[in-house]
CSV table of C-alpha atoms in Angstrom, one decimal:
chain,number,residue,atom,x,y,z
V,244,UNK,CA,54.1,-20.3,153.0
V,245,UNK,CA,53.1,-21.4,156.5
V,246,UNK,CA,56.1,-23.7,156.8
V,247,UNK,CA,58.4,-20.9,155.8
V,248,UNK,CA,57.0,-18.6,158.5
V,249,UNK,CA,57.5,-21.4,161.1
V,250,UNK,CA,61.1,-21.9,159.9
V,251,UNK,CA,61.8,-18.1,160.2
V,252,UNK,CA,60.4,-18.1,163.8
V,253,UNK,CA,62.6,-21.0,164.7
V,254,UNK,CA,65.7,-19.3,163.3
V,255,UNK,CA,64.9,-16.1,165.2
V,256,UNK,CA,64.5,-18.1,168.5
V,257,UNK,CA,67.8,-19.9,168.0
V,258,UNK,CA,69.5,-16.6,167.2
V,259,UNK,CA,68.1,-14.9,170.3
V,260,UNK,CA,69.0,-17.9,172.5
V,261,UNK,CA,72.6,-17.7,171.3
V,262,UNK,CA,72.6,-14.0,171.9
V,263,UNK,CA,71.3,-14.4,175.4
V,264,UNK,CA,73.7,-17.2,176.2
V,265,UNK,CA,76.6,-14.8,175.4
V,266,UNK,CA,75.5,-12.8,178.4
V,267,UNK,CA,74.1,-9.7,176.7
V,268,UNK,CA,70.4,-9.7,177.8
V,269,UNK,CA,69.0,-12.2,180.2
V,270,UNK,CA,69.6,-11.1,183.8
V,271,UNK,CA,69.5,-14.6,185.3
V,272,UNK,CA,72.1,-15.8,182.8
V,273,UNK,CA,74.5,-12.9,182.9
V,274,UNK,CA,74.6,-11.6,186.4
V,275,UNK,CA,77.4,-10.2,188.5
V,276,UNK,CA,78.4,-12.6,191.2
V,277,UNK,CA,76.9,-11.5,194.5
V,278,UNK,CA,80.3,-11.3,196.3
V,279,UNK,CA,81.8,-9.3,193.5
V,280,UNK,CA,78.9,-6.9,193.5
V,281,UNK,CA,79.2,-6.5,197.3
V,282,UNK,CA,82.9,-5.8,196.9
V,283,UNK,CA,82.3,-3.2,194.2
V,284,UNK,CA,79.5,-1.3,196.1
V,285,UNK,CA,81.5,-1.2,199.3
V,286,UNK,CA,84.6,0.0,197.5
V,287,UNK,CA,82.7,2.8,195.7
V,288,UNK,CA,81.0,3.9,198.8
V,289,UNK,CA,84.3,4.3,200.5
V,290,UNK,CA,85.3,7.0,198.0
V,291,UNK,CA,82.0,8.5,197.0
V,292,UNK,CA,80.0,8.2,200.2
V,293,UNK,CA,77.4,5.9,201.8
V,294,UNK,CA,74.6,7.7,200.0
V,295,UNK,CA,75.5,5.9,196.8
V,296,UNK,CA,73.7,2.5,196.5
V,297,UNK,CA,73.7,1.9,192.7
V,298,UNK,CA,69.9,1.9,192.6
V,299,UNK,CA,69.9,3.5,189.2
V,300,UNK,CA,71.8,0.6,187.7
V,301,UNK,CA,69.9,-2.2,185.9
V,302,UNK,CA,70.3,-5.0,186.2
V,303,UNK,CA,73.7,-4.5,187.8
V,304,UNK,CA,76.9,-2.3,187.3
V,305,UNK,CA,77.8,-4.3,184.2
V,306,UNK,CA,74.2,-4.4,182.7
V,307,UNK,CA,72.4,-2.0,180.4
V,308,UNK,CA,73.3,1.1,182.4
V,309,UNK,CA,76.9,0.7,183.4
V,310,UNK,CA,78.9,3.1,185.6
V,311,UNK,CA,81.4,5.3,183.8
V,312,UNK,CA,84.8,4.1,185.1
V,313,UNK,CA,83.8,0.5,185.7
V,314,UNK,CA,84.6,-2.1,183.1
V,315,UNK,CA,83.6,-5.7,183.4
V,316,UNK,CA,84.5,-9.0,181.7
V,317,UNK,CA,82.4,-12.1,181.3
V,318,UNK,CA,84.0,-15.2,182.8
V,319,UNK,CA,82.5,-18.5,183.8
V,320,UNK,CA,78.9,-17.3,183.4
V,321,UNK,CA,79.3,-14.2,185.5
V,322,UNK,CA,80.5,-10.5,185.2
V,323,UNK,CA,83.6,-9.5,187.0
V,324,UNK,CA,85.2,-6.1,187.4
V,325,UNK,CA,88.4,-5.7,185.5
V,326,UNK,CA,88.9,-1.9,185.5
V,327,UNK,CA,87.9,0.6,188.2
V,328,UNK,CA,88.5,4.3,187.7
V,329,UNK,CA,87.5,6.7,190.4
V,330,UNK,CA,87.4,10.5,189.7
V,331,UNK,CA,85.9,13.0,187.3
V,332,UNK,CA,87.0,11.6,184.0
V,333,UNK,CA,83.6,11.7,182.4
V,334,UNK,CA,80.3,13.6,183.0
V,335,UNK,CA,78.8,10.7,184.9
V,336,UNK,CA,81.9,9.4,186.5
V,337,UNK,CA,82.2,8.5,190.2
V,338,UNK,CA,83.4,11.7,191.9
V,339,UNK,CA,85.0,11.4,195.4
V,340,UNK,CA,83.4,12.8,198.5
V,341,UNK,CA,84.9,15.1,201.1
V,342,UNK,CA,86.4,12.3,203.2
V,343,UNK,CA,87.3,9.4,200.8
V,344,UNK,CA,88.8,6.3,202.3
V,345,UNK,CA,90.2,3.0,201.2
V,346,UNK,CA,88.0,0.2,202.4
V,347,UNK,CA,89.4,-3.3,202.8
V,348,UNK,CA,86.9,-4.6,200.2
V,349,UNK,CA,88.9,-3.0,197.4
V,350,UNK,CA,91.5,-5.7,197.8
V,351,UNK,CA,89.0,-8.5,197.3
V,352,UNK,CA,88.3,-8.1,193.5
V,353,UNK,CA,89.1,-11.4,191.9
V,354,UNK,CA,90.1,-10.3,188.4
V,355,UNK,CA,90.9,-6.6,188.7
V,356,UNK,CA,93.5,-5.5,186.1
V,357,UNK,CA,93.4,-1.7,186.3
V,358,UNK,CA,92.9,0.6,189.2
V,359,UNK,CA,93.1,4.4,188.9
V,360,UNK,CA,92.3,7.5,190.9
V,361,UNK,CA,92.1,10.9,189.3
V,362,UNK,CA,91.6,14.1,191.4
V,363,UNK,CA,89.9,12.0,194.1
V,364,UNK,CA,92.0,13.1,197.1
V,365,UNK,CA,92.0,16.9,196.7
V,366,UNK,CA,90.2,18.2,199.8
V,367,UNK,CA,91.8,19.2,203.1
V,368,UNK,CA,91.3,15.6,204.2
V,369,UNK,CA,94.8,14.1,204.1
V,370,UNK,CA,95.2,10.4,203.4
V,371,UNK,CA,97.9,7.8,202.9
V,372,UNK,CA,97.9,4.7,200.9
V,373,UNK,CA,97.1,1.5,202.8
V,374,UNK,CA,100.1,-0.6,203.6
V,375,UNK,CA,98.6,-4.1,203.8
V,376,UNK,CA,96.7,-6.4,201.4
V,377,UNK,CA,98.2,-5.2,198.1
V,378,UNK,CA,99.5,-8.8,197.6
V,379,UNK,CA,95.8,-9.9,197.2
V,380,UNK,CA,95.9,-8.1,193.8
V,381,UNK,CA,99.3,-9.3,192.8
V,382,UNK,CA,98.1,-12.1,190.5
V,383,UNK,CA,95.9,-9.9,188.4
V,384,UNK,CA,96.6,-6.1,188.7
V,385,UNK,CA,98.5,-4.8,185.6
V,386,UNK,CA,98.0,-1.0,185.9
V,387,UNK,CA,97.9,1.2,189.0
V,388,UNK,CA,97.6,5.0,188.7
V,389,UNK,CA,97.2,8.0,191.1
V,390,UNK,CA,96.9,11.3,189.2
V,391,UNK,CA,96.4,14.8,190.6
V,392,UNK,CA,95.7,13.9,194.2
V,393,UNK,CA,97.3,16.6,196.3
V,394,UNK,CA,95.9,15.3,199.6
V,395,UNK,CA,97.4,11.9,199.0
V,396,UNK,CA,100.6,12.0,201.1
V,397,UNK,CA,103.0,9.6,202.7
V,398,UNK,CA,105.4,7.0,201.1
V,399,UNK,CA,104.9,4.3,198.5
V,400,UNK,CA,104.1,1.2,200.5
V,401,UNK,CA,106.8,-1.4,200.3
V,402,UNK,CA,104.0,-3.9,199.7
V,403,UNK,CA,103.8,-2.5,196.1
V,404,UNK,CA,106.7,-4.9,195.5
V,405,UNK,CA,104.3,-7.8,195.6
V,406,UNK,CA,102.4,-6.6,192.5
V,407,UNK,CA,104.5,-8.7,190.3
V,408,UNK,CA,102.1,-8.6,187.3
V,409,UNK,CA,102.1,-4.8,187.2
V,410,UNK,CA,103.0,-3.4,183.8
V,411,UNK,CA,102.3,0.3,184.5
V,412,UNK,CA,102.8,2.3,187.8
V,413,UNK,CA,101.9,6.0,187.5
V,414,UNK,CA,102.0,8.4,190.4
V,415,UNK,CA,101.7,12.0,189.0
V,416,UNK,CA,101.1,15.2,190.9
V,417,UNK,CA,100.2,13.9,194.3
V,418,UNK,CA,101.6,14.9,197.7
V,419,UNK,CA,103.5,11.7,198.2
V,420,UNK,CA,107.0,11.8,199.8
V,421,UNK,CA,109.9,10.0,201.4
V,422,UNK,CA,112.3,7.6,199.6
V,423,UNK,CA,111.6,5.4,196.7
V,424,UNK,CA,111.4,1.8,198.0
V,425,UNK,CA,114.3,-0.5,196.9
V,426,UNK,CA,112.0,-3.4,196.3
V,427,UNK,CA,110.5,-1.5,193.3
V,428,UNK,CA,113.0,-3.7,191.4
V,429,UNK,CA,110.7,-6.7,192.1
V,430,UNK,CA,108.3,-5.4,189.5
V,431,UNK,CA,110.0,-7.2,186.6
V,432,UNK,CA,107.1,-6.8,184.2
V,433,UNK,CA,106.9,-3.0,184.4
V,434,UNK,CA,106.9,-1.3,181.1
V,435,UNK,CA,106.0,2.2,182.4
V,436,UNK,CA,107.2,3.7,185.7
V,437,UNK,CA,106.1,7.4,186.1
V,438,UNK,CA,106.6,9.0,189.5
V,439,UNK,CA,106.5,12.6,188.6
V,440,UNK,CA,105.4,15.8,190.4
V,441,UNK,CA,105.6,14.5,193.9
V,442,UNK,CA,107.9,15.2,196.9
V,443,UNK,CA,110.1,12.2,196.9
V,444,UNK,CA,113.6,12.6,198.3
V,445,UNK,CA,116.7,10.5,198.6
V,446,UNK,CA,118.6,8.5,196.0
V,447,UNK,CA,117.2,6.6,193.1
V,448,UNK,CA,117.6,2.9,194.1
V,449,UNK,CA,120.1,0.9,192.2
V,450,UNK,CA,117.5,-1.9,192.0
V,451,UNK,CA,115.7,0.1,189.3
V,452,UNK,CA,118.2,-1.5,186.9
V,453,UNK,CA,116.4,-4.8,187.3
V,454,UNK,CA,113.3,-3.6,185.4
V,455,UNK,CA,114.5,-5.1,182.1
V,456,UNK,CA,111.2,-4.6,180.3
V,457,UNK,CA,110.9,-0.9,181.1
V,458,UNK,CA,110.1,1.4,178.2
V,459,UNK,CA,109.4,4.6,180.1
V,460,UNK,CA,111.1,5.9,183.2
V,461,UNK,CA,109.9,9.3,184.4
V,462,UNK,CA,111.1,10.4,187.9
V,463,UNK,CA,110.8,14.2,187.1
V,464,UNK,CA,109.7,17.0,189.4
V,465,UNK,CA,110.7,15.6,192.7
V,466,UNK,CA,113.6,16.3,195.1
V,467,UNK,CA,115.6,13.2,194.4
V,468,UNK,CA,119.3,13.6,195.1
V,469,UNK,CA,122.6,11.7,194.8
V,470,UNK,CA,124.1,10.4,191.6
V,471,UNK,CA,122.4,8.9,188.6
V,472,UNK,CA,122.6,5.1,189.1
V,473,UNK,CA,124.8,3.3,186.7
V,474,UNK,CA,122.3,0.5,186.7
V,475,UNK,CA,120.0,2.5,184.5
V,476,UNK,CA,122.4,1.6,181.7
V,477,UNK,CA,121.0,-2.0,182.0
V,478,UNK,CA,117.6,-0.9,180.8
V,479,UNK,CA,118.3,-1.6,177.1
V,480,UNK,CA,114.6,-1.4,176.1
V,481,UNK,CA,114.2,2.1,177.5
V,482,UNK,CA,112.6,4.7,175.1
V,483,UNK,CA,112.1,7.6,177.4
V,484,UNK,CA,114.2,8.7,180.4
V,485,UNK,CA,113.1,11.8,182.2
V,486,UNK,CA,115.0,12.8,185.4
V,487,UNK,CA,114.4,16.5,185.1
V,488,UNK,CA,113.8,19.0,187.9
V,489,UNK,CA,115.4,17.1,190.8
V,490,UNK,CA,118.6,17.6,192.8
V,491,UNK,CA,120.7,15.0,191.1
V,492,UNK,CA,124.5,15.6,191.1
V,493,UNK,CA,127.7,14.0,189.8
V,494,UNK,CA,128.6,12.9,186.3
V,495,UNK,CA,126.3,11.4,183.7
V,496,UNK,CA,127.3,7.7,183.8
V,497,UNK,CA,129.2,6.3,180.9
V,498,UNK,CA,127.1,3.1,181.3
V,499,UNK,CA,124.2,4.9,179.6
V,500,UNK,CA,125.8,4.3,176.2
V,501,UNK,CA,123.9,1.0,176.2
V,502,UNK,CA,120.6,2.8,175.8
V,503,UNK,CA,120.5,2.4,172.0
V,504,UNK,CA,116.7,2.7,171.8
V,505,UNK,CA,116.4,5.9,173.9
V,506,UNK,CA,114.6,8.6,172.0
V,507,UNK,CA,114.2,11.2,174.9
V,508,UNK,CA,116.8,12.0,177.6
V,509,UNK,CA,115.7,14.9,179.8
V,510,UNK,CA,118.0,15.9,182.7
V,511,UNK,CA,117.2,19.7,182.9
V,512,UNK,CA,117.4,21.6,186.1
V,513,UNK,CA,119.6,19.4,188.3
V,514,UNK,CA,123.2,19.8,189.6
V,515,UNK,CA,124.9,17.4,187.2
V,516,UNK,CA,128.5,18.3,186.3
V,517,UNK,CA,131.6,16.6,185.0
V,518,UNK,CA,131.7,17.8,181.4
V,519,UNK,CA,130.2,16.5,178.2
V,520,UNK,CA,129.5,12.7,178.5
V,521,UNK,CA,130.7,10.6,175.5
V,522,UNK,CA,128.0,8.1,176.4
V,523,UNK,CA,125.4,10.3,174.9
V,524,UNK,CA,127.0,10.1,171.5
V,525,UNK,CA,126.3,6.4,171.5
V,526,UNK,CA,122.5,6.8,171.9
V,527,UNK,CA,121.8,6.3,168.2
V,528,UNK,CA,118.0,6.6,168.4
V,529,UNK,CA,118.0,9.9,170.4
V,530,UNK,CA,115.6,12.5,169.2
V,531,UNK,CA,115.4,14.9,172.2
V,532,UNK,CA,118.3,15.7,174.4
V,533,UNK,CA,117.7,18.3,177.1
V,534,UNK,CA,120.5,19.0,179.6
V,535,UNK,CA,119.8,22.7,180.3
V,536,UNK,CA,120.3,24.3,183.7
V,537,UNK,CA,123.1,22.0,185.0
V,538,UNK,CA,126.7,23.1,185.8
V,539,UNK,CA,128.1,20.5,183.3
V,540,UNK,CA,131.0,22.7,182.3
V,541,UNK,CA,133.9,21.9,179.8
V,542,UNK,CA,133.9,22.1,176.1
V,543,UNK,CA,132.0,20.3,173.3
V,544,UNK,CA,134.4,21.3,170.4
V,545,UNK,CA,135.2,17.6,169.9
V,546,UNK,CA,131.6,16.3,170.0
V,547,UNK,CA,130.9,13.6,167.5
V,548,UNK,CA,127.4,13.9,166.0
V,549,UNK,CA,127.9,11.1,163.5
V,550,UNK,CA,125.7,8.7,165.5
V,551,UNK,CA,123.1,11.4,166.4
V,552,UNK,CA,121.5,11.9,163.1
V,553,UNK,CA,118.0,11.4,164.5
V,554,UNK,CA,118.4,14.3,166.9
V,555,UNK,CA,115.6,16.9,166.7
V,556,UNK,CA,115.9,18.9,169.9
V,557,UNK,CA,119.3,19.8,171.5
V,558,UNK,CA,119.1,22.0,174.6
V,559,UNK,CA,122.4,22.7,176.3
V,560,UNK,CA,121.3,26.2,177.6
V,561,UNK,CA,122.9,27.4,180.9
V,562,UNK,CA,125.2,24.5,181.3
V,563,UNK,CA,128.5,26.3,181.8
V,564,UNK,CA,130.0,25.1,178.5
V,565,UNK,CA,132.9,27.0,176.9
V,566,UNK,CA,135.1,27.0,173.8
V,567,UNK,CA,133.9,27.1,170.3
V,568,UNK,CA,130.6,25.9,169.0
V,569,UNK,CA,131.5,22.9,166.9
V,570,UNK,CA,130.5,22.7,163.2
V,571,UNK,CA,129.7,19.0,163.6
V,572,UNK,CA,126.3,19.9,165.3
V,573,UNK,CA,125.1,20.6,161.8
V,574,UNK,CA,125.6,16.9,160.9
V,575,UNK,CA,122.4,16.2,162.9
V,576,UNK,CA,120.3,17.1,159.8
V,577,UNK,CA,117.0,16.5,161.6
V,578,UNK,CA,117.6,19.2,164.2
V,579,UNK,CA,114.7,21.6,164.7
V,580,UNK,CA,115.7,23.3,167.9
V,581,UNK,CA,119.3,24.3,169.0
V,582,UNK,CA,119.5,25.8,172.5
V,583,UNK,CA,123.0,27.0,173.4
V,584,UNK,CA,122.2,30.2,175.3
V,585,UNK,CA,123.7,31.5,178.5
V,586,UNK,CA,127.0,29.7,178.3
V,587,UNK,CA,130.6,30.8,177.7
V,588,UNK,CA,131.0,30.0,174.1
V,589,UNK,CA,133.5,32.0,172.1
V,590,UNK,CA,134.5,32.4,168.5
V,591,UNK,CA,132.2,32.5,165.5
V,592,UNK,CA,128.8,30.9,165.1
V,593,UNK,CA,129.3,28.2,162.4
V,594,UNK,CA,127.8,29.2,159.1
V,595,UNK,CA,127.0,25.5,158.5
V,596,UNK,CA,124.0,25.9,160.8
V,597,UNK,CA,122.2,27.5,157.8
V,598,UNK,CA,122.5,24.2,155.9
V,599,UNK,CA,120.4,22.3,158.4
V,600,UNK,CA,117.2,21.8,156.5
V,601,UNK,CA,114.8,21.3,159.4
V,602,UNK,CA,116.0,23.9,161.9
V,603,UNK,CA,113.5,26.5,163.0
V,604,UNK,CA,115.0,27.8,166.3
V,605,UNK,CA,118.5,28.7,167.2
V,606,UNK,CA,119.2,30.3,170.6
V,607,UNK,CA,122.9,31.4,171.2
V,608,UNK,CA,122.2,34.5,173.2
V,609,UNK,CA,124.2,35.2,176.4
V,610,UNK,CA,127.6,34.0,175.3
V,611,UNK,CA,130.9,35.6,174.2
V,612,UNK,CA,130.6,34.9,170.5
V,613,UNK,CA,132.6,37.3,168.2
V,614,UNK,CA,132.9,38.1,164.6
V,615,UNK,CA,130.3,38.5,161.9
V,616,UNK,CA,127.1,36.5,161.6
V,617,UNK,CA,127.5,34.5,158.4
V,618,UNK,CA,123.9,33.8,157.5
V,619,UNK,CA,121.8,35.0,154.6
V,620,UNK,CA,118.8,37.2,154.7
V,621,UNK,CA,116.5,34.3,153.8
V,622,UNK,CA,117.8,32.4,156.9
V,623,UNK,CA,116.9,35.2,159.2
V,624,UNK,CA,113.6,35.6,157.5
V,625,UNK,CA,112.9,31.9,158.1
V,626,UNK,CA,113.7,31.9,161.8
V,627,UNK,CA,112.7,35.5,162.6
V,628,UNK,CA,112.5,35.9,166.4
V,629,UNK,CA,113.4,32.2,166.9
V,630,UNK,CA,117.0,33.2,166.1
V,631,UNK,CA,118.4,34.7,169.3
V,632,UNK,CA,121.9,36.0,169.4
V,633,UNK,CA,121.8,39.1,171.6
V,634,UNK,CA,124.1,39.5,174.6
V,635,UNK,CA,127.2,38.7,172.6
V,636,UNK,CA,129.2,41.9,173.0
V,637,UNK,CA,131.5,41.5,170.0
V,638,UNK,CA,129.0,39.9,167.6
V,639,UNK,CA,127.6,41.9,164.6
V,640,UNK,CA,126.0,41.4,161.2
V,641,UNK,CA,126.7,43.1,157.9
V,642,UNK,CA,123.8,45.5,157.3
V,643,UNK,CA,124.9,46.2,153.7
V,644,UNK,CA,124.1,42.6,152.6
V,645,UNK,CA,121.0,42.1,154.8
V,646,UNK,CA,117.8,44.1,154.6
V,647,UNK,CA,116.6,45.7,157.8
V,648,UNK,CA,113.4,43.6,157.8
V,649,UNK,CA,115.5,40.4,158.1
V,650,UNK,CA,118.2,41.6,160.5
V,651,UNK,CA,118.8,39.4,163.6
V,652,UNK,CA,116.9,40.8,166.6
V,653,UNK,CA,119.0,42.3,169.4
V,654,UNK,CA,122.3,42.2,167.4
V,655,UNK,CA,123.9,45.4,166.3
V,656,UNK,CA,125.0,45.9,162.7
V,657,UNK,CA,128.7,46.1,162.1
V,658,UNK,CA,129.7,49.8,162.0
V,659,UNK,CA,128.8,51.3,158.6
V,660,UNK,CA,131.7,50.3,156.4
V,661,UNK,CA,132.0,50.4,152.6
V,662,UNK,CA,132.2,46.6,151.9
V,663,UNK,CA,132.9,47.1,148.3
V,664,UNK,CA,136.1,48.9,149.2
V,665,UNK,CA,137.6,45.8,150.9
V,666,UNK,CA,139.7,43.3,149.2
V,667,UNK,CA,137.3,40.5,150.2
V,668,UNK,CA,134.1,39.6,148.4
V,669,UNK,CA,130.7,39.1,149.9
V,670,UNK,CA,131.4,35.4,150.0
V,671,UNK,CA,134.5,36.2,152.0
V,672,UNK,CA,132.4,38.2,154.4
V,673,UNK,CA,130.1,35.2,154.9
V,674,UNK,CA,132.9,32.7,155.3
V,675,UNK,CA,135.0,34.9,157.6
V,676,UNK,CA,138.0,35.1,155.2
V,677,UNK,CA,140.1,37.9,153.9
V,678,UNK,CA,140.5,41.2,155.8
V,679,UNK,CA,136.8,42.0,155.6
V,680,UNK,CA,135.9,39.9,158.7
V,681,UNK,CA,138.9,41.3,160.6
V,682,UNK,CA,138.0,44.9,160.0
V,683,UNK,CA,134.3,44.4,160.6
V,684,UNK,CA,135.0,42.7,163.9
V,685,UNK,CA,137.3,45.5,164.9
V,686,UNK,CA,134.7,48.2,164.2
V,687,UNK,CA,132.0,46.2,166.0
V,688,UNK,CA,134.1,45.8,169.1
V,689,UNK,CA,135.0,49.5,169.2
V,690,UNK,CA,131.3,50.4,168.8
V,691,UNK,CA,130.3,48.0,171.6
V,692,UNK,CA,132.9,49.4,174.0
V,693,UNK,CA,131.1,52.8,173.7
V,694,UNK,CA,134.5,54.6,173.5
V,695,UNK,CA,133.6,55.9,170.1
V,696,UNK,CA,132.3,59.4,170.8
V,697,UNK,CA,130.5,61.6,168.3
V,698,UNK,CA,133.6,63.7,167.5
V,699,UNK,CA,135.6,60.6,166.6
V,700,UNK,CA,132.7,59.2,164.6
V,701,UNK,CA,132.4,62.5,162.7
V,702,UNK,CA,136.1,62.4,162.0
V,703,UNK,CA,135.6,59.1,160.3
V,704,UNK,CA,132.7,60.5,158.4
V,705,UNK,CA,130.3,57.9,159.8
V,706,UNK,CA,128.0,59.9,162.0
V,707,UNK,CA,125.6,61.8,159.8
V,708,UNK,CA,126.6,60.9,156.4
V,709,UNK,CA,126.3,57.9,154.1
V,710,UNK,CA,129.3,55.8,153.4
V,711,UNK,CA,130.5,57.6,150.2
V,712,UNK,CA,129.8,61.1,151.5
V,713,UNK,CA,131.7,60.4,154.7
V,714,UNK,CA,134.7,59.1,152.9
V,715,UNK,CA,134.8,62.0,150.5
V,716,UNK,CA,134.3,64.5,153.3
V,717,UNK,CA,137.4,63.2,155.1
V,718,UNK,CA,139.3,63.2,151.8
V,719,UNK,CA,138.4,66.9,151.0
V,720,UNK,CA,139.3,68.0,154.5
V,721,UNK,CA,142.7,66.3,154.4
V,722,UNK,CA,143.3,67.8,150.9
V,723,UNK,CA,142.7,71.4,152.0
V,724,UNK,CA,144.7,70.8,155.2
V,725,UNK,CA,147.7,69.7,153.1
V,726,UNK,CA,147.4,72.7,150.9
V,727,UNK,CA,147.2,75.0,154.0
V,728,UNK,CA,150.3,73.4,155.6
V,729,UNK,CA,152.2,73.5,152.3
V,730,UNK,CA,151.5,77.2,151.9
V,731,UNK,CA,152.4,78.0,155.6
V,732,UNK,CA,155.8,76.3,155.5
V,733,UNK,CA,156.7,77.4,151.9
């Protein structure tokens, strides 16, 4: 029994020694290197203030009471900082003071992989990024982020081009400005480049086409101008391309047809023109296409959606497009949102749209569409207010085959006409065949022109009477008029 107890104690001691040697408990075995600790404390004090001394940390910033925002890794018997996040990300994160500053020590970390600042530079104290010493982090830094720092102004330092190990560069909603540096093309390992919500101007550098590993390119919400570089077509791994809300102009390059893996292309709110680009039809993985608020112009009647079967969102609103809306859009069977509003489209709205199984929003308001809407009551009931077709002067729907609860909002019914009296059937009304469509369109356009006064309406028997009563009233009046005339001239 005694021997078993001794054996158990030995096992526990061996286990604890192994645990301690892995750097989990014993301070003198798993300490932060003195120089690394000095670098960390000086860097933090630059942003937080000199009042901070880490006195509440035991045994060091990577010990039992670590700092939220500081991550360490154990290498060669010591702890080293690998991630440093400054800003109110967590309850006990390191919040910046009134006058934060970059101290030179921040460039002396030996194994720093990730550096980020969130809502740190937000006071009236304006600050720019340091120009020198970024190369000191070039062999280790993989992620660099500045988010929501309105007091961070000035350009991107050209020395960022020395961060050759960088995989993610994120600059979102800061006050940064000037041109994008051309040597950004040196960052060949970048997978994510997000420079959004700043005040950058000038052209997008052609060297951006050198970032062959890039998956996400987001330059939205700046004031970038000039044409879209053809070199973006070289980024064959690209999944997301967002250039929205800038001042870009010219055509959409045909070279973009190489982007076979692209799932999102957002170009809204620019000055792009030149008509519908055929290169988009070759983006076989595209799921979201947003080109709204651009003077693109031209027609899309010959658009080929055969290769765009993964498309879920199509927004071509306010793009100056004209001609007929093509039936082929319905070939994109995964479409959920179709935005074609505020253009110059003419003709009928294709009834094939009803066959799209996933669609839940169709906006065609503000065009010059004509004819009768060819959709069933169940279709209107499914979309409800997400079907917008108002502001099409000569467009109407047949109230006789659609209940008032499912009628399209903002679209007037075709003038009350006895559908059963026409030579066409209800299916002909839906398909736009026979004389039914022609007569309904005529009555709708007359009503919209507001030339149909009440006397004329009454003469047709359409003002205060139902369909059958109105027709019979006209018939009876004409009958008695004929008898009166016959008697008078007899």
